[in-house]
């Protein structure tokens, strides 16, 4: 691992340097005068710090920009080659990897690498080998890797690195083991929050600072960005939209409770309702497979939707209508500028989106609903690994 000012104890100057780098992430480029104003720091100090950041390879002089006429100042920005960040989205049966440069541009991506996530140390060691095998295959120099971000489903405490869904018997954490094995800083994050962050910095968000990312997959998760920052709550459990006690049903949720919103609005619900339709004899392209006794997977259902199967489309629309009702509630609470619909069910496109929009319009307060745009994810299955990589960068530059 390369030794930089980021590895040393924070001083007044190193904090200012981190803030300069963070502002460049948000805005792209700055003149010395603009940075000096922004950081309320003298021009000579900012000049000196930028020179140091350039000497250390973190920043570059981008030349003179701006309108013609008058003296045009030089502007400075991040050096994309200053280092790399690796992001890994860990699923039950595979992992997806992304590598970004220092500016956050995606430079390598590999999906569906076989891997089985289990509650034991060997499983995490296998993951470590798989990450290393991939980065070696693209000749990534680990000496230039500044951080690794892991995205995992379930409840996470990002500060302690604990995964409550995958606790290890040894008491070690997933991030602790990977950090030891790979010799770099490792952060761990909940998948919906990683997706939200990826979409916020590198995806569909433009200038919106208040954004909700809805992860409609097997479960239903949410990442919340408020005022440009991820919202965690006290212990990192904020955003459990899927477990909002919504229904008076008797369906047991994955969390063990009954009546959770997810029991009606998620991949689990879609799967259950399509199966119920098949059982009751509804016509579908999946009927033959069902009658043969073969397992119907959620991916079979998404495929059937693409092939315009009426039963599956109808059930996606019912999920969309419910999701829209739930979103109307969230929109009334958060007044966000942007709601991003992501996760696996996003592949159903307008069959999901149209009932969402219609229900949001019907159920949200008019004056609040007008402020909110609802869009599909731009990054798709790249959102979580890219977000995890970028979160490892933001953790590196965090000022305490
Ligand atoms: Zn629940």
mmCIF file of C-alpha atoms and ligand atoms in Angstrom:
data_model
loop_
_atom_site.group_PDB
_atom_site.id
_atom_site.type_symbol
_atom_site.label_atom_id
_atom_site.label_comp_id
_atom_site.label_asym_id
_atom_site.label_seq_id
_atom_site.Cartn_x
_atom_site.Cartn_y
_atom_site.Cartn_z
ATOM 1 C CA UNK A 1 0.000 0.000 0.000
ATOM 2 C CA UNK A 2 1.339 3.404 -0.988
ATOM 3 C CA UNK A 3 2.201 5.675 1.927
ATOM 4 C CA UNK A 4 0.626 9.107 1.681
ATOM 5 C CA UNK A 5 -0.526 11.898 3.962
ATOM 6 C CA UNK A 6 -3.791 9.943 4.179
ATOM 7 C CA UNK A 7 -2.062 7.276 6.274
ATOM 8 C CA UNK A 8 -0.818 9.754 8.867
ATOM 9 C CA UNK A 9 -2.572 11.320 11.801
ATOM 10 C CA UNK A 10 -4.766 14.255 10.809
ATOM 11 C CA UNK A 11 -3.251 17.714 11.115
ATOM 12 C CA UNK A 12 -4.806 21.069 10.276
ATOM 13 C CA UNK A 13 -3.192 20.969 6.826
ATOM 14 C CA UNK A 14 -4.061 17.336 6.077
ATOM 15 C CA UNK A 15 -7.694 18.050 6.984
ATOM 16 C CA UNK A 16 -7.671 20.965 4.544
ATOM 17 C CA UNK A 17 -6.124 18.708 1.888
ATOM 18 C CA UNK A 18 -8.870 16.128 2.399
ATOM 19 C CA UNK A 19 -11.467 18.863 2.094
ATOM 20 C CA UNK A 20 -9.872 20.109 -1.151
ATOM 21 C CA UNK A 21 -9.997 16.569 -2.582
ATOM 22 C CA UNK A 22 -13.605 16.104 -1.416
ATOM 23 C CA UNK A 23 -14.712 19.387 -2.983
ATOM 24 C CA UNK A 24 -13.038 18.346 -6.258
ATOM 25 C CA UNK A 25 -15.008 15.066 -6.151
ATOM 26 C CA UNK A 26 -18.224 17.056 -5.859
ATOM 27 C CA UNK A 27 -17.483 19.888 -8.280
ATOM 28 C CA UNK A 28 -14.824 18.512 -10.616
ATOM 29 C CA UNK A 29 -12.422 21.442 -10.674
ATOM 30 C CA UNK A 30 -11.539 24.625 -8.835
ATOM 31 C CA UNK A 31 -9.376 27.722 -9.191
ATOM 32 C CA UNK A 32 -7.185 28.613 -6.209
ATOM 33 C CA UNK A 33 -9.233 31.763 -5.602
ATOM 34 C CA UNK A 34 -12.506 29.792 -5.548
ATOM 35 C CA UNK A 35 -11.096 27.146 -3.206
ATOM 36 C CA UNK A 36 -9.652 29.792 -0.914
ATOM 37 C CA UNK A 37 -13.088 31.396 -0.632
ATOM 38 C CA UNK A 38 -14.835 28.073 -0.164
ATOM 39 C CA UNK A 39 -12.484 26.838 2.572
ATOM 40 C CA UNK A 40 -12.100 30.288 4.162
ATOM 41 C CA UNK A 41 -8.338 29.829 3.912
ATOM 42 C CA UNK A 42 -5.737 32.254 2.555
ATOM 43 C CA UNK A 43 -4.623 32.075 -1.086
ATOM 44 C CA UNK A 44 -0.952 31.363 -0.161
ATOM 45 C CA UNK A 45 -2.015 28.414 2.059
ATOM 46 C CA UNK A 46 -4.309 26.938 -0.602
ATOM 47 C CA UNK A 47 -1.565 27.404 -3.227
ATOM 48 C CA UNK A 48 0.917 25.542 -1.003
ATOM 49 C CA UNK A 49 -1.540 22.685 -0.253
ATOM 50 C CA UNK A 50 -2.474 22.234 -3.908
ATOM 51 C CA UNK A 51 1.216 22.122 -4.790
ATOM 52 C CA UNK A 52 1.687 19.383 -2.164
ATOM 53 C CA UNK A 53 -1.314 17.462 -3.510
ATOM 54 C CA UNK A 54 0.170 17.700 -7.011
ATOM 55 C CA UNK A 55 3.602 16.578 -5.776
ATOM 56 C CA UNK A 56 1.938 13.573 -4.120
ATOM 57 C CA UNK A 57 0.101 12.803 -7.360
ATOM 58 C CA UNK A 58 -3.459 13.429 -6.111
ATOM 59 C CA UNK A 59 -4.186 16.525 -8.168
ATOM 60 C CA UNK A 60 -3.327 17.932 -11.567
ATOM 61 C CA UNK A 61 -3.246 21.378 -13.138
ATOM 62 C CA UNK A 62 -6.001 21.329 -15.747
ATOM 63 C CA UNK A 63 -4.845 24.556 -17.409
ATOM 64 C CA UNK A 64 -6.684 27.813 -17.897
ATOM 65 C CA UNK A 65 -10.445 27.536 -18.257
ATOM 66 C CA UNK A 66 -13.263 30.015 -18.352
ATOM 67 C CA UNK A 67 -14.651 32.747 -20.552
ATOM 68 C CA UNK A 68 -12.476 34.830 -22.804
ATOM 69 C CA UNK A 69 -11.520 38.317 -21.737
ATOM 70 C CA UNK A 70 -9.739 39.187 -18.530
ATOM 71 C CA UNK A 71 -7.147 37.005 -16.880
ATOM 72 C CA UNK A 72 -8.193 33.367 -16.797
ATOM 73 C CA UNK A 73 -7.062 31.496 -13.703
ATOM 74 C CA UNK A 74 -5.646 27.970 -13.769
ATOM 75 C CA UNK A 75 -8.016 25.327 -12.508
ATOM 76 C CA UNK A 76 -7.074 22.185 -10.609
ATOM 77 C CA UNK A 77 -8.767 18.827 -10.325
ATOM 78 C CA UNK A 78 -8.224 15.222 -9.258
ATOM 79 C CA UNK A 79 -5.575 13.124 -10.944
ATOM 80 C CA UNK A 80 -7.496 10.016 -12.084
ATOM 81 C CA UNK A 81 -4.293 7.989 -11.871
ATOM 82 C CA UNK A 82 -3.652 8.808 -8.198
ATOM 83 C CA UNK A 83 -4.947 5.398 -7.180
ATOM 84 C CA UNK A 84 -7.723 2.864 -7.529
ATOM 85 C CA UNK A 85 -10.734 1.774 -5.523
ATOM 86 C CA UNK A 86 -12.154 -1.721 -5.731
ATOM 87 C CA UNK A 87 -15.836 -2.360 -5.035
ATOM 88 C CA UNK A 88 -17.349 -5.808 -4.558
ATOM 89 C CA UNK A 89 -21.064 -6.571 -4.347
ATOM 90 C CA UNK A 90 -21.301 -9.880 -2.520
ATOM 91 C CA UNK A 91 -24.426 -11.955 -3.205
ATOM 92 C CA UNK A 92 -25.401 -15.385 -1.891
ATOM 93 C CA UNK A 93 -24.029 -17.243 -4.899
ATOM 94 C CA UNK A 94 -21.845 -14.777 -6.779
ATOM 95 C CA UNK A 95 -19.898 -11.558 -6.510
ATOM 96 C CA UNK A 96 -19.684 -8.563 -8.849
ATOM 97 C CA UNK A 97 -16.550 -6.420 -8.976
ATOM 98 C CA UNK A 98 -15.855 -2.886 -10.105
ATOM 99 C CA UNK A 99 -12.607 -0.932 -10.143
ATOM 100 C CA UNK A 100 -12.661 2.860 -10.348
ATOM 101 C CA UNK A 101 -9.857 5.339 -10.734
ATOM 102 C CA UNK A 102 -9.303 8.171 -8.241
ATOM 103 C CA UNK A 103 -11.829 10.370 -10.067
ATOM 104 C CA UNK A 104 -14.465 7.664 -9.778
ATOM 105 C CA UNK A 105 -14.478 6.555 -13.426
ATOM 106 C CA UNK A 106 -15.244 2.870 -13.883
ATOM 107 C CA UNK A 107 -12.222 1.188 -15.424
ATOM 108 C CA UNK A 108 -12.869 -2.532 -14.853
ATOM 109 C CA UNK A 109 -16.053 -4.489 -14.238
ATOM 110 C CA UNK A 110 -16.684 -8.201 -13.822
ATOM 111 C CA UNK A 111 -20.096 -9.671 -13.077
ATOM 112 C CA UNK A 112 -21.332 -12.912 -11.616
ATOM 113 C CA UNK A 113 -18.065 -14.329 -10.358
ATOM 114 C CA UNK A 114 -18.972 -17.653 -8.722
ATOM 115 C CA UNK A 115 -18.674 -17.513 -4.968
ATOM 116 C CA UNK A 116 -20.802 -18.792 -2.077
ATOM 117 C CA UNK A 117 -21.255 -16.488 0.892
ATOM 118 C CA UNK A 118 -21.375 -18.388 4.177
ATOM 119 C CA UNK A 119 -21.013 -17.533 7.839
ATOM 120 C CA UNK A 120 -17.450 -18.768 8.097
ATOM 121 C CA UNK A 121 -13.926 -17.559 7.651
ATOM 122 C CA UNK A 122 -13.084 -19.920 4.752
ATOM 123 C CA UNK A 123 -15.846 -18.341 2.700
ATOM 124 C CA UNK A 124 -14.304 -14.879 3.199
ATOM 125 C CA UNK A 125 -10.810 -16.207 2.382
ATOM 126 C CA UNK A 126 -12.215 -17.628 -0.870
ATOM 127 C CA UNK A 127 -13.685 -14.205 -1.606
ATOM 128 C CA UNK A 128 -10.291 -12.613 -0.995
ATOM 129 C CA UNK A 129 -8.648 -15.030 -3.454
ATOM 130 C CA UNK A 130 -11.373 -14.397 -6.020
ATOM 131 C CA UNK A 131 -10.874 -10.605 -5.763
ATOM 132 C CA UNK A 132 -7.124 -10.984 -6.100
ATOM 133 C CA UNK A 133 -7.452 -13.412 -9.036
ATOM 134 C CA UNK A 134 -9.604 -10.934 -10.890
ATOM 135 C CA UNK A 135 -7.455 -7.858 -10.225
ATOM 136 C CA UNK A 136 -4.345 -9.853 -11.213
ATOM 137 C CA UNK A 137 -6.075 -10.901 -14.437
ATOM 138 C CA UNK A 138 -6.482 -7.227 -15.414
ATOM 139 C CA UNK A 139 -2.949 -6.433 -14.130
ATOM 140 C CA UNK A 140 -4.147 -4.007 -11.462
ATOM 141 C CA UNK A 141 -1.250 -2.803 -9.307
ATOM 142 C CA UNK A 142 -2.299 -3.434 -5.663
ATOM 143 C CA UNK A 143 0.260 -0.907 -4.509
ATOM 144 C CA UNK A 144 -2.021 1.687 -6.081
ATOM 145 C CA UNK A 145 -5.243 0.371 -4.540
ATOM 146 C CA UNK A 146 -6.294 2.949 -1.948
ATOM 147 C CA UNK A 147 -9.356 1.143 -0.657
ATOM 148 C CA UNK A 148 -11.769 -1.753 -1.012
ATOM 149 C CA UNK A 149 -15.517 -1.440 -0.459
ATOM 150 C CA UNK A 150 -17.745 -4.454 0.160
ATOM 151 C CA UNK A 151 -21.495 -4.311 -0.381
ATOM 152 C CA UNK A 152 -23.531 -7.001 1.375
ATOM 153 C CA UNK A 153 -27.250 -7.506 1.796
ATOM 154 C CA UNK A 154 -28.748 -7.235 5.263
ATOM 155 C CA UNK A 155 -28.005 -5.137 8.282
ATOM 156 C CA UNK A 156 -24.534 -3.684 8.518
ATOM 157 C CA UNK A 157 -22.792 -1.474 11.009
ATOM 158 C CA UNK A 158 -20.439 0.439 8.700
ATOM 159 C CA UNK A 159 -18.425 1.840 11.626
ATOM 160 C CA UNK A 160 -17.551 -1.496 13.232
ATOM 161 C CA UNK A 161 -17.641 -3.502 10.002
ATOM 162 C CA UNK A 162 -20.141 -5.949 11.508
ATOM 163 C CA UNK A 163 -22.596 -7.777 9.280
ATOM 164 C CA UNK A 164 -25.551 -8.909 11.364
ATOM 165 C CA UNK A 165 -26.742 -11.228 8.588
ATOM 166 C CA UNK A 166 -23.335 -12.916 8.238
ATOM 167 C CA UNK A 167 -21.658 -12.932 11.650
ATOM 168 C CA UNK A 168 -18.492 -15.031 11.738
ATOM 169 C CA UNK A 169 -18.099 -17.566 14.564
ATOM 170 C CA UNK A 170 -14.539 -16.383 15.243
ATOM 171 C CA UNK A 171 -15.874 -12.918 16.099
ATOM 172 C CA UNK A 172 -13.784 -11.396 13.299
ATOM 173 C CA UNK A 173 -15.440 -9.129 10.740
ATOM 174 C CA UNK A 174 -15.600 -9.629 6.957
ATOM 175 C CA UNK A 175 -13.783 -6.312 6.463
ATOM 176 C CA UNK A 176 -11.123 -7.229 9.069
ATOM 177 C CA UNK A 177 -10.260 -10.506 7.329
ATOM 178 C CA UNK A 178 -10.175 -8.954 3.867
ATOM 179 C CA UNK A 179 -8.028 -6.080 5.102
ATOM 180 C CA UNK A 180 -5.512 -8.542 6.573
ATOM 181 C CA UNK A 181 -5.471 -10.708 3.451
ATOM 182 C CA UNK A 182 -5.359 -7.957 0.849
ATOM 183 C CA UNK A 183 -3.310 -5.390 2.757
ATOM 184 C CA UNK A 184 -5.592 -2.469 2.123
ATOM 185 C CA UNK A 185 -8.288 -0.456 3.885
ATOM 186 C CA UNK A 186 -11.653 -2.181 3.691
ATOM 187 C CA UNK A 187 -15.100 -0.789 4.365
ATOM 188 C CA UNK A 188 -18.389 -2.694 4.388
ATOM 189 C CA UNK A 189 -21.773 -1.296 3.481
ATOM 190 C CA UNK A 190 -25.370 -2.407 3.079
ATOM 191 C CA UNK A 191 -26.174 -3.084 -0.608
ATOM 192 C CA UNK A 192 -29.047 -0.595 -0.910
ATOM 193 C CA UNK A 193 -26.893 2.193 0.528
ATOM 194 C CA UNK A 194 -23.981 1.281 -1.763
ATOM 195 C CA UNK A 195 -26.370 1.374 -4.748
ATOM 196 C CA UNK A 196 -27.741 4.736 -3.633
ATOM 197 C CA UNK A 197 -24.245 6.195 -3.344
ATOM 198 C CA UNK A 198 -23.138 4.834 -6.738
ATOM 199 C CA UNK A 199 -26.249 6.217 -8.391
ATOM 200 C CA UNK A 200 -25.806 9.544 -6.594
ATOM 201 C CA UNK A 201 -22.182 10.108 -7.617
ATOM 202 C CA UNK A 202 -21.804 8.219 -10.888
ATOM 203 C CA UNK A 203 -25.337 7.455 -12.082
ATOM 204 C CA UNK A 204 -28.719 9.014 -12.703
ATOM 205 C CA UNK A 205 -28.506 11.866 -10.165
ATOM 206 C CA UNK A 206 -27.497 15.207 -11.624
ATOM 207 C CA UNK A 207 -27.586 18.028 -9.101
ATOM 208 C CA UNK A 208 -30.154 16.464 -6.758
ATOM 209 C CA UNK A 209 -29.013 16.393 -3.142
ATOM 210 C CA UNK A 210 -32.039 14.688 -1.619
ATOM 211 C CA UNK A 211 -32.552 11.311 -3.137
ATOM 212 C CA UNK A 212 -34.124 7.982 -2.222
ATOM 213 C CA UNK A 213 -32.866 4.812 -3.872
ATOM 214 C CA UNK A 214 -35.378 1.970 -3.770
ATOM 215 C CA UNK A 215 -33.836 -1.458 -4.174
ATOM 216 C CA UNK A 216 -36.617 -3.754 -5.395
ATOM 217 C CA UNK A 217 -34.995 -7.173 -5.481
ATOM 218 C CA UNK A 218 -35.899 -10.361 -3.590
ATOM 219 C CA UNK A 219 -36.453 -8.042 -0.617
ATOM 220 C CA UNK A 220 -37.117 -4.312 -0.528
ATOM 221 C CA UNK A 221 -34.359 -1.969 0.644
ATOM 222 C CA UNK A 222 -33.680 1.739 0.575
ATOM 223 C CA UNK A 223 -30.682 4.064 0.564
ATOM 224 C CA UNK A 224 -31.311 7.630 1.700
ATOM 225 C CA UNK A 225 -29.235 10.630 0.591
ATOM 226 C CA UNK A 226 -30.053 13.809 2.474
ATOM 227 C CA UNK A 227 -28.247 17.073 1.765
ATOM 228 C CA UNK A 228 -25.687 15.168 -0.318
ATOM 229 C CA UNK A 229 -24.855 12.668 2.446
ATOM 230 C CA UNK A 230 -25.918 9.105 3.087
ATOM 231 C CA UNK A 231 -28.236 8.910 6.052
ATOM 232 C CA UNK A 232 -27.447 6.090 8.487
ATOM 233 C CA UNK A 233 -29.360 6.684 11.692
ATOM 234 C CA UNK A 234 -27.583 5.888 14.961
ATOM 235 C CA UNK A 235 -26.264 2.408 14.162
ATOM 236 C CA UNK A 236 -26.585 2.227 10.403
ATOM 237 C CA UNK A 237 -30.030 0.616 10.292
ATOM 238 C CA UNK A 238 -31.913 3.529 8.693
ATOM 239 C CA UNK A 239 -33.769 2.843 5.463
ATOM 240 C CA UNK A 240 -35.677 -0.331 6.349
ATOM 241 C CA UNK A 241 -38.570 0.580 4.079
ATOM 242 C CA UNK A 242 -39.279 -3.108 3.442
ATOM 243 C CA UNK A 243 -40.042 -3.761 7.093
ATOM 244 C CA UNK A 244 -42.485 -0.910 7.529
ATOM 245 C CA UNK A 245 -45.482 -2.495 9.328
ATOM 246 C CA UNK A 246 -48.030 -1.901 6.593
ATOM 247 C CA UNK A 247 -50.321 -4.874 6.097
ATOM 248 C CA UNK A 248 -52.781 -6.680 8.276
ATOM 249 C CA UNK A 249 -51.767 -9.912 6.597
ATOM 250 C CA UNK A 250 -50.516 -13.137 8.096
ATOM 251 C CA UNK A 251 -47.481 -13.452 5.865
ATOM 252 C CA UNK A 252 -44.261 -13.982 7.784
ATOM 253 C CA UNK A 253 -41.536 -11.670 6.523
ATOM 254 C CA UNK A 254 -37.846 -12.623 6.214
ATOM 255 C CA UNK A 255 -37.300 -10.549 9.371
ATOM 256 C CA UNK A 256 -39.653 -12.797 11.339
ATOM 257 C CA UNK A 257 -42.434 -10.246 11.796
ATOM 258 C CA UNK A 258 -45.757 -10.232 10.002
ATOM 259 C CA UNK A 259 -47.344 -7.495 7.901
ATOM 260 C CA UNK A 260 -44.106 -5.918 6.632
ATOM 261 C CA UNK A 261 -44.423 -3.786 3.474
ATOM 262 C CA UNK A 262 -41.991 -6.145 1.728
ATOM 263 C CA UNK A 263 -44.492 -9.016 2.016
ATOM 264 C CA UNK A 264 -46.561 -7.218 -0.652
ATOM 265 C CA UNK A 265 -44.004 -5.151 -2.560
ATOM 266 C CA UNK A 266 -40.868 -7.096 -3.457
ATOM 267 C CA UNK A 267 -39.537 -9.978 -5.540
ATOM 268 C CA UNK A 268 -40.655 -12.356 -2.776
ATOM 269 C CA UNK A 269 -44.231 -11.088 -3.093
ATOM 270 C CA UNK A 270 -44.163 -11.244 -6.890
ATOM 271 C CA UNK A 271 -42.877 -14.820 -6.783
ATOM 272 C CA UNK A 272 -45.504 -15.874 -4.234
ATOM 273 C CA UNK A 273 -48.381 -14.256 -6.167
ATOM 274 C CA UNK A 274 -47.341 -15.703 -9.545
ATOM 275 C CA UNK A 275 -47.118 -19.159 -7.956
ATOM 276 C CA UNK A 276 -50.562 -18.680 -6.418
ATOM 277 C CA UNK A 277 -51.886 -17.758 -9.876
ATOM 278 C CA UNK A 278 -50.337 -20.868 -11.425
ATOM 279 C CA UNK A 279 -51.708 -23.014 -8.620
ATOM 280 C CA UNK A 280 -55.209 -21.695 -9.209
ATOM 281 C CA UNK A 281 -54.927 -22.630 -12.883
ATOM 282 C CA UNK A 282 -54.337 -19.189 -14.433
ATOM 283 C CA UNK A 283 -52.975 -19.441 -17.969
ATOM 284 C CA UNK A 284 -49.306 -18.504 -18.309
ATOM 285 C CA UNK A 285 -46.234 -19.324 -20.356
ATOM 286 C CA UNK A 286 -44.917 -20.788 -17.106
ATOM 287 C CA UNK A 287 -47.812 -23.262 -16.769
ATOM 288 C CA UNK A 288 -46.035 -26.199 -18.443
ATOM 289 C CA UNK A 289 -42.934 -25.762 -16.307
ATOM 290 C CA UNK A 290 -45.088 -25.475 -13.190
ATOM 291 C CA UNK A 291 -47.138 -28.556 -14.076
ATOM 292 C CA UNK A 292 -43.947 -30.568 -14.621
ATOM 293 C CA UNK A 293 -43.089 -29.804 -11.019
ATOM 294 C CA UNK A 294 -40.016 -27.744 -11.955
ATOM 295 C CA UNK A 295 -38.992 -24.891 -9.689
ATOM 296 C CA UNK A 296 -40.173 -21.470 -10.905
ATOM 297 C CA UNK A 297 -37.515 -18.886 -10.091
ATOM 298 C CA UNK A 298 -37.863 -15.118 -9.930
ATOM 299 C CA UNK A 299 -35.691 -14.945 -13.065
ATOM 300 C CA UNK A 300 -38.213 -17.193 -14.868
ATOM 301 C CA UNK A 301 -40.859 -14.630 -13.967
ATOM 302 C CA UNK A 302 -38.779 -11.686 -15.247
ATOM 303 C CA UNK A 303 -38.172 -13.616 -18.468
ATOM 304 C CA UNK A 304 -41.903 -14.302 -18.797
ATOM 305 C CA UNK A 305 -42.587 -10.554 -18.358
ATOM 306 C CA UNK A 306 -40.174 -9.798 -21.203
ATOM 307 C CA UNK A 307 -42.126 -12.320 -23.288
ATOM 308 C CA UNK A 308 -45.354 -10.487 -22.377
ATOM 309 C CA UNK A 309 -46.877 -13.153 -20.183
ATOM 310 C CA UNK A 310 -50.146 -11.646 -18.943
ATOM 311 C CA UNK A 311 -50.212 -13.292 -15.497
ATOM 312 C CA UNK A 312 -46.657 -12.181 -14.662
ATOM 313 C CA UNK A 313 -47.239 -8.656 -16.003
ATOM 314 C CA UNK A 314 -50.395 -8.347 -13.916
ATOM 315 C CA UNK A 315 -48.540 -9.373 -10.761
ATOM 316 C CA UNK A 316 -45.672 -6.921 -11.473
ATOM 317 C CA UNK A 317 -48.280 -4.184 -11.882
ATOM 318 C CA UNK A 318 -49.816 -5.073 -8.514
ATOM 319 C CA UNK A 319 -46.393 -4.796 -6.891
ATOM 320 C CA UNK A 320 -45.899 -1.453 -8.690
ATOM 321 C CA UNK A 321 -49.213 -0.092 -7.412
ATOM 322 C CA UNK A 322 -48.302 -1.015 -3.826
ATOM 323 C CA UNK A 323 -44.786 0.344 -4.176
ATOM 324 C CA UNK A 324 -46.215 3.611 -5.483
ATOM 325 C CA UNK A 325 -48.473 3.882 -2.404
ATOM 326 C CA UNK A 326 -45.483 3.301 -0.137
ATOM 327 C CA UNK A 327 -43.402 5.783 -2.101
ATOM 328 C CA UNK A 328 -46.129 8.400 -1.830
ATOM 329 C CA UNK A 329 -45.731 8.103 1.944
ATOM 330 C CA UNK A 330 -41.962 8.452 1.713
ATOM 331 C CA UNK A 331 -42.266 11.416 -0.642
ATOM 332 C CA UNK A 332 -44.582 13.138 1.845
ATOM 333 C CA UNK A 333 -42.010 12.555 4.600
ATOM 334 C CA UNK A 334 -38.746 13.355 2.788
ATOM 335 C CA UNK A 335 -39.793 15.753 -0.012
ATOM 336 C CA UNK A 336 -36.947 14.357 -2.165
ATOM 337 C CA UNK A 337 -35.966 15.734 -5.554
ATOM 338 C CA UNK A 338 -35.310 12.295 -6.939
ATOM 339 C CA UNK A 339 -36.506 8.752 -6.312
ATOM 340 C CA UNK A 340 -34.503 6.088 -8.115
ATOM 341 C CA UNK A 341 -36.028 2.667 -8.692
ATOM 342 C CA UNK A 342 -33.323 0.016 -8.852
ATOM 343 C CA UNK A 343 -32.667 -3.588 -7.952
ATOM 344 C CA UNK A 344 -33.524 -6.675 -9.971
ATOM 345 C CA UNK A 345 -37.176 -5.855 -10.584
ATOM 346 C CA UNK A 346 -36.163 -2.736 -12.533
ATOM 347 C CA UNK A 347 -35.800 -5.072 -15.549
ATOM 348 C CA UNK A 348 -39.608 -5.146 -15.804
ATOM 349 C CA UNK A 349 -39.501 -1.521 -17.032
ATOM 350 C CA UNK A 350 -42.755 0.297 -17.625
ATOM 351 C CA UNK A 351 -44.873 -2.566 -16.295
ATOM 352 C CA UNK A 352 -43.463 -1.580 -12.899
ATOM 353 C CA UNK A 353 -42.935 2.140 -13.442
ATOM 354 C CA UNK A 354 -46.355 3.158 -14.797
ATOM 355 C CA UNK A 355 -48.350 1.851 -11.788
ATOM 356 C CA UNK A 356 -45.704 3.363 -9.463
ATOM 357 C CA UNK A 357 -46.115 6.798 -11.049
ATOM 358 C CA UNK A 358 -49.874 6.564 -11.080
ATOM 359 C CA UNK A 359 -50.081 5.501 -7.420
ATOM 360 C CA UNK A 360 -47.604 8.187 -6.332
ATOM 361 C CA UNK A 361 -49.678 10.812 -8.115
ATOM 362 C CA UNK A 362 -52.857 9.494 -6.551
ATOM 363 C CA UNK A 363 -51.578 9.172 -2.982
ATOM 364 C CA UNK A 364 -48.915 11.847 -2.410
ATOM 365 C CA UNK A 365 -49.683 15.411 -1.406
ATOM 366 C CA UNK A 366 -49.876 17.439 -4.609
ATOM 367 C CA UNK A 367 -47.447 20.180 -3.636
ATOM 368 C CA UNK A 368 -44.861 17.642 -2.447
ATOM 369 C CA UNK A 369 -45.273 15.192 -5.338
ATOM 370 C CA UNK A 370 -44.580 17.936 -7.872
ATOM 371 C CA UNK A 371 -40.999 18.318 -6.601
ATOM 372 C CA UNK A 372 -40.072 14.677 -7.118
ATOM 373 C CA UNK A 373 -38.795 12.960 -10.230
ATOM 374 C CA UNK A 374 -39.030 9.179 -10.306
ATOM 375 C CA UNK A 375 -36.476 7.489 -12.518
ATOM 376 C CA UNK A 376 -35.009 4.072 -13.105
ATOM 377 C CA UNK A 377 -31.444 3.256 -12.096
ATOM 378 C CA UNK A 378 -28.846 4.142 -14.699
ATOM 379 C CA UNK A 379 -26.089 1.897 -13.365
ATOM 380 C CA UNK A 380 -28.248 -1.221 -12.918
ATOM 381 C CA UNK A 381 -26.241 -4.105 -11.463
ATOM 382 C CA UNK A 382 -23.111 -1.941 -11.524
ATOM 383 C CA UNK A 383 -24.597 0.429 -8.917
ATOM 384 C CA UNK A 384 -23.633 -1.604 -5.820
ATOM 385 C CA UNK A 385 -19.977 -2.394 -6.679
ATOM 386 C CA UNK A 386 -19.347 1.135 -8.018
ATOM 387 C CA UNK A 387 -21.027 2.608 -4.928
ATOM 388 C CA UNK A 388 -18.939 0.396 -2.633
ATOM 389 C CA UNK A 389 -15.736 1.491 -4.392
ATOM 390 C CA UNK A 390 -16.708 5.170 -4.115
ATOM 391 C CA UNK A 391 -17.670 4.752 -0.458
ATOM 392 C CA UNK A 392 -14.212 3.430 0.283
ATOM 393 C CA UNK A 393 -12.890 6.649 -1.292
ATOM 394 C CA UNK A 394 -15.208 8.875 0.761
ATOM 395 C CA UNK A 395 -14.200 7.012 3.958
ATOM 396 C CA UNK A 396 -10.542 7.619 3.128
ATOM 397 C CA UNK A 397 -11.168 11.347 2.795
ATOM 398 C CA UNK A 398 -13.440 11.619 5.806
ATOM 399 C CA UNK A 399 -12.542 14.337 8.257
ATOM 400 C CA UNK A 400 -13.063 13.497 11.921
HETATM 401 ZN ZN1 LIG B 1 -39.940 -7.623 7.728
#
